[in-house]
Coordinates of C-alpha atoms and ligand atoms in Angstrom, one line a residue:
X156 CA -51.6 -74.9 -44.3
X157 CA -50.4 -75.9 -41.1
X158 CA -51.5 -79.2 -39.9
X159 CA -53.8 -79.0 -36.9
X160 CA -55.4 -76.6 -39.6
X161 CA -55.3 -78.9 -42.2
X162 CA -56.6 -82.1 -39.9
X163 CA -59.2 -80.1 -38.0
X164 CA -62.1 -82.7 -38.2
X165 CA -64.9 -81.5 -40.4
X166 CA -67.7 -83.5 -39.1
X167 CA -68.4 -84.6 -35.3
X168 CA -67.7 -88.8 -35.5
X169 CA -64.1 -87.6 -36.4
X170 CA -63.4 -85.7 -33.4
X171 CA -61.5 -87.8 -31.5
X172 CA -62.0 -88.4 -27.5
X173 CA -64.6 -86.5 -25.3
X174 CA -67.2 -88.8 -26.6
X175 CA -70.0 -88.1 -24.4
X176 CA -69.7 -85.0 -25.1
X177 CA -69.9 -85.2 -28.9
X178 CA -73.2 -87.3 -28.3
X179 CA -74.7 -84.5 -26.5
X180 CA -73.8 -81.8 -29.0
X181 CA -75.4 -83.8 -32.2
X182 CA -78.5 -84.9 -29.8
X183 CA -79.1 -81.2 -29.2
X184 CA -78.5 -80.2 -32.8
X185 CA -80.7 -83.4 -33.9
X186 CA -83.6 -82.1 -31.5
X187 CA -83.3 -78.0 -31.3
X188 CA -86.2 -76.2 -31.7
X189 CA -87.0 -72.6 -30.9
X190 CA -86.8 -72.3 -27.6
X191 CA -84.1 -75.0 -26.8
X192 CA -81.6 -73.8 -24.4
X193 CA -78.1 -72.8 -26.1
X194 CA -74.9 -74.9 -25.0
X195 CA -72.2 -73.9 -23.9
X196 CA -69.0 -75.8 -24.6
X197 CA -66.4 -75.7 -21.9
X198 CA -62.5 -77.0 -21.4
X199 CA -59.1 -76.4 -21.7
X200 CA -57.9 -74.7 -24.9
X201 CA -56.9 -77.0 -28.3
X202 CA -59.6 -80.4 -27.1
X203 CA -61.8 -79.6 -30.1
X204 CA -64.4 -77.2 -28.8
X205 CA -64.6 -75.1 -31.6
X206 CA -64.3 -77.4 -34.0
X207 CA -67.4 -79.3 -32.8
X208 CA -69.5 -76.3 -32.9
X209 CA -68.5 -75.9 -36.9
X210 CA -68.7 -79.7 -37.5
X211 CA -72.1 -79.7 -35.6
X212 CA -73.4 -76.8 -37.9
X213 CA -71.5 -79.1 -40.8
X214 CA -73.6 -82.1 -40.1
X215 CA -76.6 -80.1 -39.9
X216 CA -76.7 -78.3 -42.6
X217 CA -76.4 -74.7 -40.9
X218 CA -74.5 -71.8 -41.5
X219 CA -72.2 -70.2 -39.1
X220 CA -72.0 -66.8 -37.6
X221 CA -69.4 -67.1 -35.5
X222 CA -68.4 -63.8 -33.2
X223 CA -65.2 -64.3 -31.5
X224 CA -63.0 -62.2 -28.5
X225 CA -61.1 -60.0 -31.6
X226 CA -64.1 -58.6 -32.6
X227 CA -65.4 -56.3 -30.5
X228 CA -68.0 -57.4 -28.7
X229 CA -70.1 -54.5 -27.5
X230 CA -73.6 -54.2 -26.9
X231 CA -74.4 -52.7 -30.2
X232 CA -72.4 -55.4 -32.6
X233 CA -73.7 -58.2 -30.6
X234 CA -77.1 -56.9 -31.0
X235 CA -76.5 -56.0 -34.8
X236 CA -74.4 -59.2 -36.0
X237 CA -76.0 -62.1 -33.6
X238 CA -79.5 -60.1 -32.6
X239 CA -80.6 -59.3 -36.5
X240 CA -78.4 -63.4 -37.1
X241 CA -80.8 -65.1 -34.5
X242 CA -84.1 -63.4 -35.1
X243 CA -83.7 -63.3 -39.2
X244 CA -84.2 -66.0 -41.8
X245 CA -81.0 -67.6 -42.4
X246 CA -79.1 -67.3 -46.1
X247 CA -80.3 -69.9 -47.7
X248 CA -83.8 -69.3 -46.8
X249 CA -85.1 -71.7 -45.1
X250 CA -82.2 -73.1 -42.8
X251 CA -80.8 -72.4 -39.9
X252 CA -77.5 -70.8 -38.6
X253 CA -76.0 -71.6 -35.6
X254 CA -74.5 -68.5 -33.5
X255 CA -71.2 -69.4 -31.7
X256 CA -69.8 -67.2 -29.0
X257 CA -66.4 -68.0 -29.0
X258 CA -64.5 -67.5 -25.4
X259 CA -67.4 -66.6 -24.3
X260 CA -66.0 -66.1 -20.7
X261 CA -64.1 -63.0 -21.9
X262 CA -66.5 -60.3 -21.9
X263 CA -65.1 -57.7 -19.8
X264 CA -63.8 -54.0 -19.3
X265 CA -64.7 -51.4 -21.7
X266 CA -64.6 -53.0 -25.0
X267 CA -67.4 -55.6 -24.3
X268 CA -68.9 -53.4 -21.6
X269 CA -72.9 -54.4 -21.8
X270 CA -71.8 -57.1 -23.7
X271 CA -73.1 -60.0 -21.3
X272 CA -76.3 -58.3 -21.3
X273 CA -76.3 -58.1 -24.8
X274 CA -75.5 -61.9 -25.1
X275 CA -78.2 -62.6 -22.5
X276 CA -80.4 -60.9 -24.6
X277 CA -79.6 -62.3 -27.9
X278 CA -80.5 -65.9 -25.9
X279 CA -83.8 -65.0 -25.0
X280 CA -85.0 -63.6 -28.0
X281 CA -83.2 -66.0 -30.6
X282 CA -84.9 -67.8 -33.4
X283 CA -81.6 -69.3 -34.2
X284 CA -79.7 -72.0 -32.1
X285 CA -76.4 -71.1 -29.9
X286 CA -73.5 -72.3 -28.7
X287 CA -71.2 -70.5 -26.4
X288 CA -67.1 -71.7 -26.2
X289 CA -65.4 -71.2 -22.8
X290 CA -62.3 -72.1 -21.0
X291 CA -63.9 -71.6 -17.4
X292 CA -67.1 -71.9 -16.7
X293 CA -67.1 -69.7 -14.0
X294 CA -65.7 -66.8 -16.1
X295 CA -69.4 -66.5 -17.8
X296 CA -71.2 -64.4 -16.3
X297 CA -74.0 -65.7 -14.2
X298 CA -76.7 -64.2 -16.3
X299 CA -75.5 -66.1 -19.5
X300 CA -74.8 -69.5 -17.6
X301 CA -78.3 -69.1 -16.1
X302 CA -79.9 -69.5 -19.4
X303 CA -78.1 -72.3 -21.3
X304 CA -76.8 -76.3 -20.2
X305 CA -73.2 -76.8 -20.5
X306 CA -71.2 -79.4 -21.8
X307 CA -67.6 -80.2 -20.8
X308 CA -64.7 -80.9 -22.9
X309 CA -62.5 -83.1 -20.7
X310 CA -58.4 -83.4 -21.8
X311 CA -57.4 -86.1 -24.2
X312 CA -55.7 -88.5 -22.9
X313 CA -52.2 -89.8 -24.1
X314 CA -53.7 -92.8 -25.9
X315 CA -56.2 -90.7 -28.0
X316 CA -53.5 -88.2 -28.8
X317 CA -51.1 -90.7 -29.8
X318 CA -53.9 -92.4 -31.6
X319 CA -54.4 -89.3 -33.8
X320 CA -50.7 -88.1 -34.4
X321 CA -50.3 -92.0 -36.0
X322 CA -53.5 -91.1 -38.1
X323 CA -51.8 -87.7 -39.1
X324 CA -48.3 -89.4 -40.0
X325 CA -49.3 -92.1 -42.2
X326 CA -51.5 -89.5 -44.0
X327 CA -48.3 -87.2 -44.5
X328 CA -46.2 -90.4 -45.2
X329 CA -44.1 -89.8 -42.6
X330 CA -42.9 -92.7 -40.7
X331 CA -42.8 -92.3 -36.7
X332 CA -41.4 -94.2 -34.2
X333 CA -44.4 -95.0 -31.1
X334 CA -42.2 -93.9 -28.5
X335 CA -41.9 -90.6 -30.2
X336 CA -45.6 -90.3 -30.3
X337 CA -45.8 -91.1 -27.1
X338 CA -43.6 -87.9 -26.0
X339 CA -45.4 -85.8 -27.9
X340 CA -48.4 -86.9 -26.3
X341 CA -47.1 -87.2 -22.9
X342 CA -46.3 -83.4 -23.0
X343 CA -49.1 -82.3 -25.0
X344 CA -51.0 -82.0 -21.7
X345 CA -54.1 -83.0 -23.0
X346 CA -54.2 -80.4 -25.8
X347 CA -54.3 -82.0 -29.4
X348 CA -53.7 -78.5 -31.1
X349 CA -50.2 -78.4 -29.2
X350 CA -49.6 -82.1 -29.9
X351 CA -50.5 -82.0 -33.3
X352 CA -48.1 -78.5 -34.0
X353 CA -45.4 -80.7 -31.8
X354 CA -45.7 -83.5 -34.8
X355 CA -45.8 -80.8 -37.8
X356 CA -42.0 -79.1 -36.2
X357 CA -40.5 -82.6 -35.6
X358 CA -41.5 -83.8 -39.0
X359 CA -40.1 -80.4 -40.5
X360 CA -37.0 -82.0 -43.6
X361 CA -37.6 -85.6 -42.2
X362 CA -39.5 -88.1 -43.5
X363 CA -38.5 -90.1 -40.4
X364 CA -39.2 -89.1 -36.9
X365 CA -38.0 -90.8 -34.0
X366 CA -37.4 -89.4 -30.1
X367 CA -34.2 -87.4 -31.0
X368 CA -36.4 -85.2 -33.7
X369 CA -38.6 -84.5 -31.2
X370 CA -36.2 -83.9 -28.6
X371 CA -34.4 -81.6 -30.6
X372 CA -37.4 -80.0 -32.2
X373 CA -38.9 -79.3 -28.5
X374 CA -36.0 -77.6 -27.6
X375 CA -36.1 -75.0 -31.0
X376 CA -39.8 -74.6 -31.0
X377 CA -38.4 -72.5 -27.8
X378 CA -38.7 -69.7 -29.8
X379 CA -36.3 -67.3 -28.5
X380 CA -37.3 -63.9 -27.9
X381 CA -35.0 -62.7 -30.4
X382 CA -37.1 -64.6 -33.4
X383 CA -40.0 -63.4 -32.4
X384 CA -38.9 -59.6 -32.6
X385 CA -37.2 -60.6 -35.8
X386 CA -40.8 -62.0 -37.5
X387 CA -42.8 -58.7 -35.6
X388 CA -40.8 -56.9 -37.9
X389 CA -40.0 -59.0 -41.0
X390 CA -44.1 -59.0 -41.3
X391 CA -44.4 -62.8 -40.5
X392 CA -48.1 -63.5 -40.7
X393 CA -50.4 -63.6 -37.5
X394 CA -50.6 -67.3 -36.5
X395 CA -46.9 -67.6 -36.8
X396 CA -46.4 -64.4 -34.4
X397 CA -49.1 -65.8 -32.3
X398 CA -47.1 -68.9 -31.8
X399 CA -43.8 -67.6 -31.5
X400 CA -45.4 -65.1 -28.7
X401 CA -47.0 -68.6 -27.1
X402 CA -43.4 -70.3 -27.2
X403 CA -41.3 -67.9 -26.2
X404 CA -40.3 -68.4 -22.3
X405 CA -41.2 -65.3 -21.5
X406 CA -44.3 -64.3 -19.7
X407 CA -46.9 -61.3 -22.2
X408 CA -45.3 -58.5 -19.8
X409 CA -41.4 -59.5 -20.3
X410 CA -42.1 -59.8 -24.0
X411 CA -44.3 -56.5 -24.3
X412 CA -40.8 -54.8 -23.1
X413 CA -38.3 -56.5 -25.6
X414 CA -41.0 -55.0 -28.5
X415 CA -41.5 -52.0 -27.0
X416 CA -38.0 -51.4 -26.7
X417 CA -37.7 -52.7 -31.0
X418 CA -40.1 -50.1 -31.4
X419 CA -37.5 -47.4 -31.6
X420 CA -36.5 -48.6 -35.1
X421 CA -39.5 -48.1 -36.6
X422 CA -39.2 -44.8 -38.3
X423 CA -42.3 -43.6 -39.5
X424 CA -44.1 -41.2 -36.5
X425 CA -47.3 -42.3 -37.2
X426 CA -46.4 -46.0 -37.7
X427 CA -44.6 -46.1 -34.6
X428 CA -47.6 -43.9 -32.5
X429 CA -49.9 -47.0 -33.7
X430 CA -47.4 -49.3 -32.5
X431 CA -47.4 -47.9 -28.8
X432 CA -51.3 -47.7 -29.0
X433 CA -51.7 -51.2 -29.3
X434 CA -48.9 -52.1 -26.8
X435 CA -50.8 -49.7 -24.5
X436 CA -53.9 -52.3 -25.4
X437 CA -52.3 -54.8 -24.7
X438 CA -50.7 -53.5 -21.6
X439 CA -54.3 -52.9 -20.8
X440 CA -55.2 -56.7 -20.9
X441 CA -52.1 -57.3 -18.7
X442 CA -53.2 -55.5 -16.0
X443 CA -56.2 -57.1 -16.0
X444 CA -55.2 -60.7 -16.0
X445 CA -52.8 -59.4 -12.6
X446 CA -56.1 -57.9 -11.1
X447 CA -58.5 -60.4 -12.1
X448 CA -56.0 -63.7 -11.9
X449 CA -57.5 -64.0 -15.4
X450 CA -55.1 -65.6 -17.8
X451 CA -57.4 -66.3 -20.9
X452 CA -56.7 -62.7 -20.7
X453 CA -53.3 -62.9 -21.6
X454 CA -53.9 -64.5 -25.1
X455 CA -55.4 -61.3 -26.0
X456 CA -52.8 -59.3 -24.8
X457 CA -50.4 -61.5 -26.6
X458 CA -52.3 -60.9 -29.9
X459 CA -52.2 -57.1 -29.3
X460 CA -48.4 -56.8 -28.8
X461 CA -47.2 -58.5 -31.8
X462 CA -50.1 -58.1 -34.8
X463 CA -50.1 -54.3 -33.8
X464 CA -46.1 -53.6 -34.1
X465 CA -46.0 -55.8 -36.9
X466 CA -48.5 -54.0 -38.9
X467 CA -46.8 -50.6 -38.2
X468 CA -43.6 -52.0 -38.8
X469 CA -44.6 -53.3 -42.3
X470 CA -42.4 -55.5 -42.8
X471 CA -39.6 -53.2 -43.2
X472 CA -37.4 -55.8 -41.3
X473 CA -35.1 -54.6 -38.0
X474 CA -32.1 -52.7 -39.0
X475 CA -30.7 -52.0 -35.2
X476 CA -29.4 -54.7 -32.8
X477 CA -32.3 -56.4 -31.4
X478 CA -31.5 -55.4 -27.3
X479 CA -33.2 -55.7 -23.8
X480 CA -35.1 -53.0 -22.6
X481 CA -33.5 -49.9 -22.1
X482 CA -35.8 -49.5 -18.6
X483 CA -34.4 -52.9 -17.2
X484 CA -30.7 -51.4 -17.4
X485 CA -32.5 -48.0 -15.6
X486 CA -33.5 -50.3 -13.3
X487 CA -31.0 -52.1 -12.1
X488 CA -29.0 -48.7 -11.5
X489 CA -31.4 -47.3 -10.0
X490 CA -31.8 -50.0 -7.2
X491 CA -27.9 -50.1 -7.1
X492 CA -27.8 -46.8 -6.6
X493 CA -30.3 -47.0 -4.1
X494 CA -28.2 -49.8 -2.0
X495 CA -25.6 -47.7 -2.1
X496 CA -26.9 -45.0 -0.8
X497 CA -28.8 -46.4 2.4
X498 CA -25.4 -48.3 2.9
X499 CA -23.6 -45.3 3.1
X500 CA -26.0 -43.6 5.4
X501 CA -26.2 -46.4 7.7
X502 CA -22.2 -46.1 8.0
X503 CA -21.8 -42.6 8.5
X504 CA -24.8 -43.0 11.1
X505 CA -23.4 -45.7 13.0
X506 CA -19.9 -44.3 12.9
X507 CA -20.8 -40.7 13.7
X508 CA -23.7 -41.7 16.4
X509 CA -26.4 -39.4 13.8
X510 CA -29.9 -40.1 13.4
X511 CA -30.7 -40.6 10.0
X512 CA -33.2 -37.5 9.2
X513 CA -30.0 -35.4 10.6
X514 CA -28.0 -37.0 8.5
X515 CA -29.8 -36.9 5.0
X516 CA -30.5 -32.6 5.8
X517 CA -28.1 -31.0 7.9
X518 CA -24.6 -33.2 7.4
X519 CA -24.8 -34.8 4.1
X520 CA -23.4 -31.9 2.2
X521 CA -20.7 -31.1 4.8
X522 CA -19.3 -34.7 4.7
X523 CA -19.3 -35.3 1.3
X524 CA -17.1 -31.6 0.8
X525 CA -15.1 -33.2 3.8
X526 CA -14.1 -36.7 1.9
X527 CA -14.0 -34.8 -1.6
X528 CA -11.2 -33.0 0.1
X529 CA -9.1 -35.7 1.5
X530 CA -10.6 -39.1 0.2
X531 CA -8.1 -41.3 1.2
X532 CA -8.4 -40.4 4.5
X533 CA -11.9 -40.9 5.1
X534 CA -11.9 -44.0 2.7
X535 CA -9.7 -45.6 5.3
X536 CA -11.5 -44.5 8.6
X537 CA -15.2 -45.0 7.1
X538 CA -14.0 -48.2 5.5
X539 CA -16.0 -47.0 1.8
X540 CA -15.3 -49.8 -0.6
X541 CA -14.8 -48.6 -4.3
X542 CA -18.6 -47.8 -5.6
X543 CA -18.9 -45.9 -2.0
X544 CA -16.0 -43.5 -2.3
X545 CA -17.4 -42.9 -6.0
X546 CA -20.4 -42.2 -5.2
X547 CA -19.4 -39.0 -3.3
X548 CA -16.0 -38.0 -5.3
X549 CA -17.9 -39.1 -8.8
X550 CA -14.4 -39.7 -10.0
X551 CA -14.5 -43.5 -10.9
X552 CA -10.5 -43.6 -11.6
X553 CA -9.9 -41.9 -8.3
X554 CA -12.6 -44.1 -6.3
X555 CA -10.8 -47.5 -7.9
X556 CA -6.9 -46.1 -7.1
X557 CA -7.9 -45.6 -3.3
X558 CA -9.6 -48.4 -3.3
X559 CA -6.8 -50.6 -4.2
X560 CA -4.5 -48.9 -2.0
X561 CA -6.9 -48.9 1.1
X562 CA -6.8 -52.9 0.1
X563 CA -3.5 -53.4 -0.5
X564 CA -2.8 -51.6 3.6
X565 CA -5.4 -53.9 5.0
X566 CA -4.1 -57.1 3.4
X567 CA -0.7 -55.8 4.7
X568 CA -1.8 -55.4 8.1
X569 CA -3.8 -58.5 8.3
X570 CA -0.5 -60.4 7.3
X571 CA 1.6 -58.4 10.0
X572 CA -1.3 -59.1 12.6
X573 CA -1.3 -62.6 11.8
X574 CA 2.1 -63.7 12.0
X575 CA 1.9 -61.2 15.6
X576 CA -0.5 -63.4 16.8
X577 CA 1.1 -67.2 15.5
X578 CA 4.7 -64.7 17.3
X579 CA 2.8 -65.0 20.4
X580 CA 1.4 -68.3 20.1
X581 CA 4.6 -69.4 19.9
X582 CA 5.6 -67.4 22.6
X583 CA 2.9 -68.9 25.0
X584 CA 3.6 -72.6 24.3
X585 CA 7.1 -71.9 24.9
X586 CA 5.7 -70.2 28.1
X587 CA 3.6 -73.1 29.2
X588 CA 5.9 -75.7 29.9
X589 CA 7.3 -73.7 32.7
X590 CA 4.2 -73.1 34.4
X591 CA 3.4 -76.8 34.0
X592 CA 5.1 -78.4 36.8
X593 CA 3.0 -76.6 39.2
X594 CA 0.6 -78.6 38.7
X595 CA 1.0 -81.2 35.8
X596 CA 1.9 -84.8 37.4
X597 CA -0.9 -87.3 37.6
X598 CA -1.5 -87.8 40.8
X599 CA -0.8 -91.7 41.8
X600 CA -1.7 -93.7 44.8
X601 CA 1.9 -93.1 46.6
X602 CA 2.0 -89.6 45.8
X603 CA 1.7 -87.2 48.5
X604 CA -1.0 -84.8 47.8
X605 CA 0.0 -81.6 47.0
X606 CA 0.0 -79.2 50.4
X607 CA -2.7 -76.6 48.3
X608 CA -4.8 -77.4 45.5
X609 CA -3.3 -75.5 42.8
X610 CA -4.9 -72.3 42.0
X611 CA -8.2 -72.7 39.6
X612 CA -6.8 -70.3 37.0
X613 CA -3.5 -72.3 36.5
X614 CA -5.3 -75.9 36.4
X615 CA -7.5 -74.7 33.9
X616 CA -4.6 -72.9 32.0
X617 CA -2.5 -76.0 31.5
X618 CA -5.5 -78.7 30.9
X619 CA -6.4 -76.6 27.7
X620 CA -4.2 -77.9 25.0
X621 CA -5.0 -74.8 22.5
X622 CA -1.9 -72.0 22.9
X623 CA -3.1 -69.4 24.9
X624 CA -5.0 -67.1 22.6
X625 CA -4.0 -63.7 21.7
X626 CA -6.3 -61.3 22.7
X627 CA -8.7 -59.8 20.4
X628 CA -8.1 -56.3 19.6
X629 CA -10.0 -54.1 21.9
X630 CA -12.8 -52.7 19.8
X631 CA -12.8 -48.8 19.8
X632 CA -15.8 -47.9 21.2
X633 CA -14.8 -44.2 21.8
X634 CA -17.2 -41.7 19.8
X635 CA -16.1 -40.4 16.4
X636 CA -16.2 -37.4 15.0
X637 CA -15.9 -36.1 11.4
X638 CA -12.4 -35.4 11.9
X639 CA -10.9 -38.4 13.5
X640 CA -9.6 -39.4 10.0
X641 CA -7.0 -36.6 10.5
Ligands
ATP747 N1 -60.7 -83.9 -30.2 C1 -60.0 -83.6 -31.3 N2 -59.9 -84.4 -32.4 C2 -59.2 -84.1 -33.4 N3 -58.5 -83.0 -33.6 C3 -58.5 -82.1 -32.6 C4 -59.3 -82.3 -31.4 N4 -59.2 -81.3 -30.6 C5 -58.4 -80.4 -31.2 N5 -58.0 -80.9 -32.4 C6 -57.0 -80.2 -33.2 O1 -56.7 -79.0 -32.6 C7 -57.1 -77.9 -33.4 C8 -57.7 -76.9 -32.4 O2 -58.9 -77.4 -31.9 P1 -60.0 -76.4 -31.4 O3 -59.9 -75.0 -32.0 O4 -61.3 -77.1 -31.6 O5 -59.7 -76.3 -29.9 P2 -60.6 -75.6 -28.7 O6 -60.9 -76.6 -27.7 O7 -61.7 -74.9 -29.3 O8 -59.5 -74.6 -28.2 P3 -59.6 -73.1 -27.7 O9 -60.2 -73.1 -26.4 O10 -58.2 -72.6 -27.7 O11 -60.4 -72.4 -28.8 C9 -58.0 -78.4 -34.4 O12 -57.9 -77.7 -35.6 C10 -57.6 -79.9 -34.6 O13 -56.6 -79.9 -35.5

């Protein structure tokens, strides 16, 4: 048993933390009657929510129905499994049992459609006590929170977490160092469930465990993407799959791609249309989370995409490379190709002076018979890099030989137009020296001034110390035509 299963407090004085809270819930269980208004217990996930509800119905004496987001909570079950549970003598007789909604601020779309009015319902009418579990408040609907008094479930705090995992570890005999119960706890976040499955990987082979197990153990429970699709098909069991999908750095979309694309090695027909049905749940709860900024969402869409391939899959193991989607690679061409293409028509429209509509329908098919016939040619006076000149010859080995001649000319030419230009540079400082005296003495005291101020154009010429530069090559701004690369 894992160990935040195995050290889930039965009875409410050993939750830890959230004290307040834990009064309030064993005042209302002490003191319910018909007619008392259900709680609802709200927080962030892994504070012990849930497991006061059960250690409330402990202490009391109660049973449990317990109807939680998997099942599916439509109008009818609600009104079969918690309307016949809160308006029917319990099991024993005489007691009572306690009804928990569990993420009770997931009751949407189709599946629970009617469910909030069937929960609603359930309230008023029930014989039985209730507590509802929520993440955010605010995702119940109004017609629910209307009816019942909440209680929050605030975040542990380091000290109470670090507090526990000490409790945990001298129960398991292991010996921990307090600094690496500290770092558990510091990046727990407030959530024990996390801290407490932080302690069980650390401790995995060790009876010791300092900072470097944990270190190291942080850094593996980053399961990769590649373990999980290993365990969806190797038939690991649900909580481990629903903790690899929660470790893996990968966001429920990203992930629901890498098992589609395993999908493909599940041979059965039948097995694999299953599989893609409960993708295409999941995908379902995806696009909801998006729309609604709804993330609870995503656990369920998490749940979906690897219990659902792993069933179909049955265990039969991966016998293919395990590789990246298939659509990504699609992708990424496809926007390439895109690139490329509005590149090109961008060139061919600047350099032939036509419009773009033109372009794409009347002259596309014209230029691309006139560079398969001579692609060199064009290549040079359309400057089309390698991927270019492919793209309209479709001849790769072609594209790349042109390309590395066209490259070889223009480093050639650079060269020769550089050392032109340092020729001429040379040239002009020779040059200046002569032109100098015209005007170059410092003018002194005793000097007679010169009969005329030397022309503007020469003073100038011989204060800059640069060499005269050479002139830039005159652009060519003469119109082109398709021809000019004959
Ligand atoms: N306050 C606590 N004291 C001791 N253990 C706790 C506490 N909170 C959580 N845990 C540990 O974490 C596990 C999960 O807690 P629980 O299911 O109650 O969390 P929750 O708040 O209901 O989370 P969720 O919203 O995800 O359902 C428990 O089994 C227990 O091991």
């Amino acid at each position: 048993m894992d160990w935040a299963a195995q050290y889930r407090p039965q009875h409410l004085q050993d939750i830890v933390g959230n004290g307040s809270a834990i009064r309030q819930i064993a005042e209302w269980g002490r003191s319910w009657h018909t007619g008392v208004r259900p709680l609802i217990l709200y927080g962030k996930p892994g504070i012990g929510k849930t497991t006061a509800a059960h250690a409330l119905a402990r202490d009391m004496g109660w049973d449990v129905i317990e109807l939680n987001a998997s099942d599916q909570r439509t109008k009818g079950v609600i009104e079969k499994i918690a309307g016949a549970g809160s308006t029917t003598a319990s099991l024993t007789g005489t007691g009572r049992r306690l009804i928990i909604f569990d993420e009770a601020d997931n009751i949407h779309g189709n599946a629970d459609r009617g469910g909030a009015r069937a929960i609603a319902e359930v309230i008023r009418s029930s014989l039985q006590p209730i507590i509802l579990i929520a993440n955010d408040l605010y995702g119940l609907d109004q017609s629910i929170r209307r009816l019942c008094d909440t209680v929050q479930f605030r975040a542990l705090t380091t000290k109470t977490i670090a507090a526990h995992l000490h409790y945990i570890c001298s129960r398991e005999g292991v010996d921990c160092d307090a600094a690496a119960l500290q770092q558990i706890a510091d990046n727990s976040g407030g959530d024990m469930r996390s801290a407490v499955n932080s302690l069980s990987a650390a401790a995995i082979g060790t009876d010791h465990v300092s900072t470097a197990e944990v270190q190291t153990s942080q850094k593996d429970e980053r399961t990769s993407i590649f373990e999980l699709i290993k365990a969806i098909h190797a038939g690991a069991d649900d909580d481990i799959l629903l903790r690899y999908a929660r470790e893996v750095n990968d966001t429920p979309d990203t992930i629901e791609q890498w098992i589609e694309e395993s999908i493909g090695s599940v041979k059965d027909t039948e097995d694999k249309a299953y599989a893609y049905e409960t993708l295409a749940r999941a995908d379902r709860f995806i696009g909801r989370t998006y729309r609604r900024q709804y993330y609870t969402l995503w656990k369920y869409a998490s749940a979906l995409m690897v219990m659902g391939p792993a069933e179909a899959a049955g265990g039969r193991g991966i016998h293919a490379r395990i590789m990246p989607p298939e659509r990504w690679r699609k992708m990424g061409t496809g926007r390439k190709q895109k690139s490329l293409r509005s590149n090109i028509m961008g060139k061919l429209g600047e350099t032939y002076h036509i419009p773009g509509n033109a372009l794409r329908e009347d002259f596309f098919t014209p230029i691309t018979k006139l560079i398969e016939a001579d692609p060199e040619v064009y290549a040079r006076a359309l400057y089309l890099d390698r991927d270019e000149l492919e793209f309209f010859i479709g001849d790769k080995t072609q594209a790349a030989s042109i390309a590395k001649t066209l490259a070889k000319e223009r480093r050639e030419e650079e060269r020769g137009y550089t050392k032109k230009k340092v020729k001429k540079g040379q040239k002009a400082e020779k040059e200046t020296p002569k032109k100098a005296p015209d005007v170059q003495p410092t003018l002194t005291a005793e000097d007679d001034p010169p009969e005329a101020p030397p022309a503007q154009e020469t003073v100038n010429e011989v204060a800059d110390p640069k060499p005269a530069a050479a002139p830039e090559p005159v652009p060519d701004t003469s119109q082109k035509t398709l021809f000019d690369g004959f």
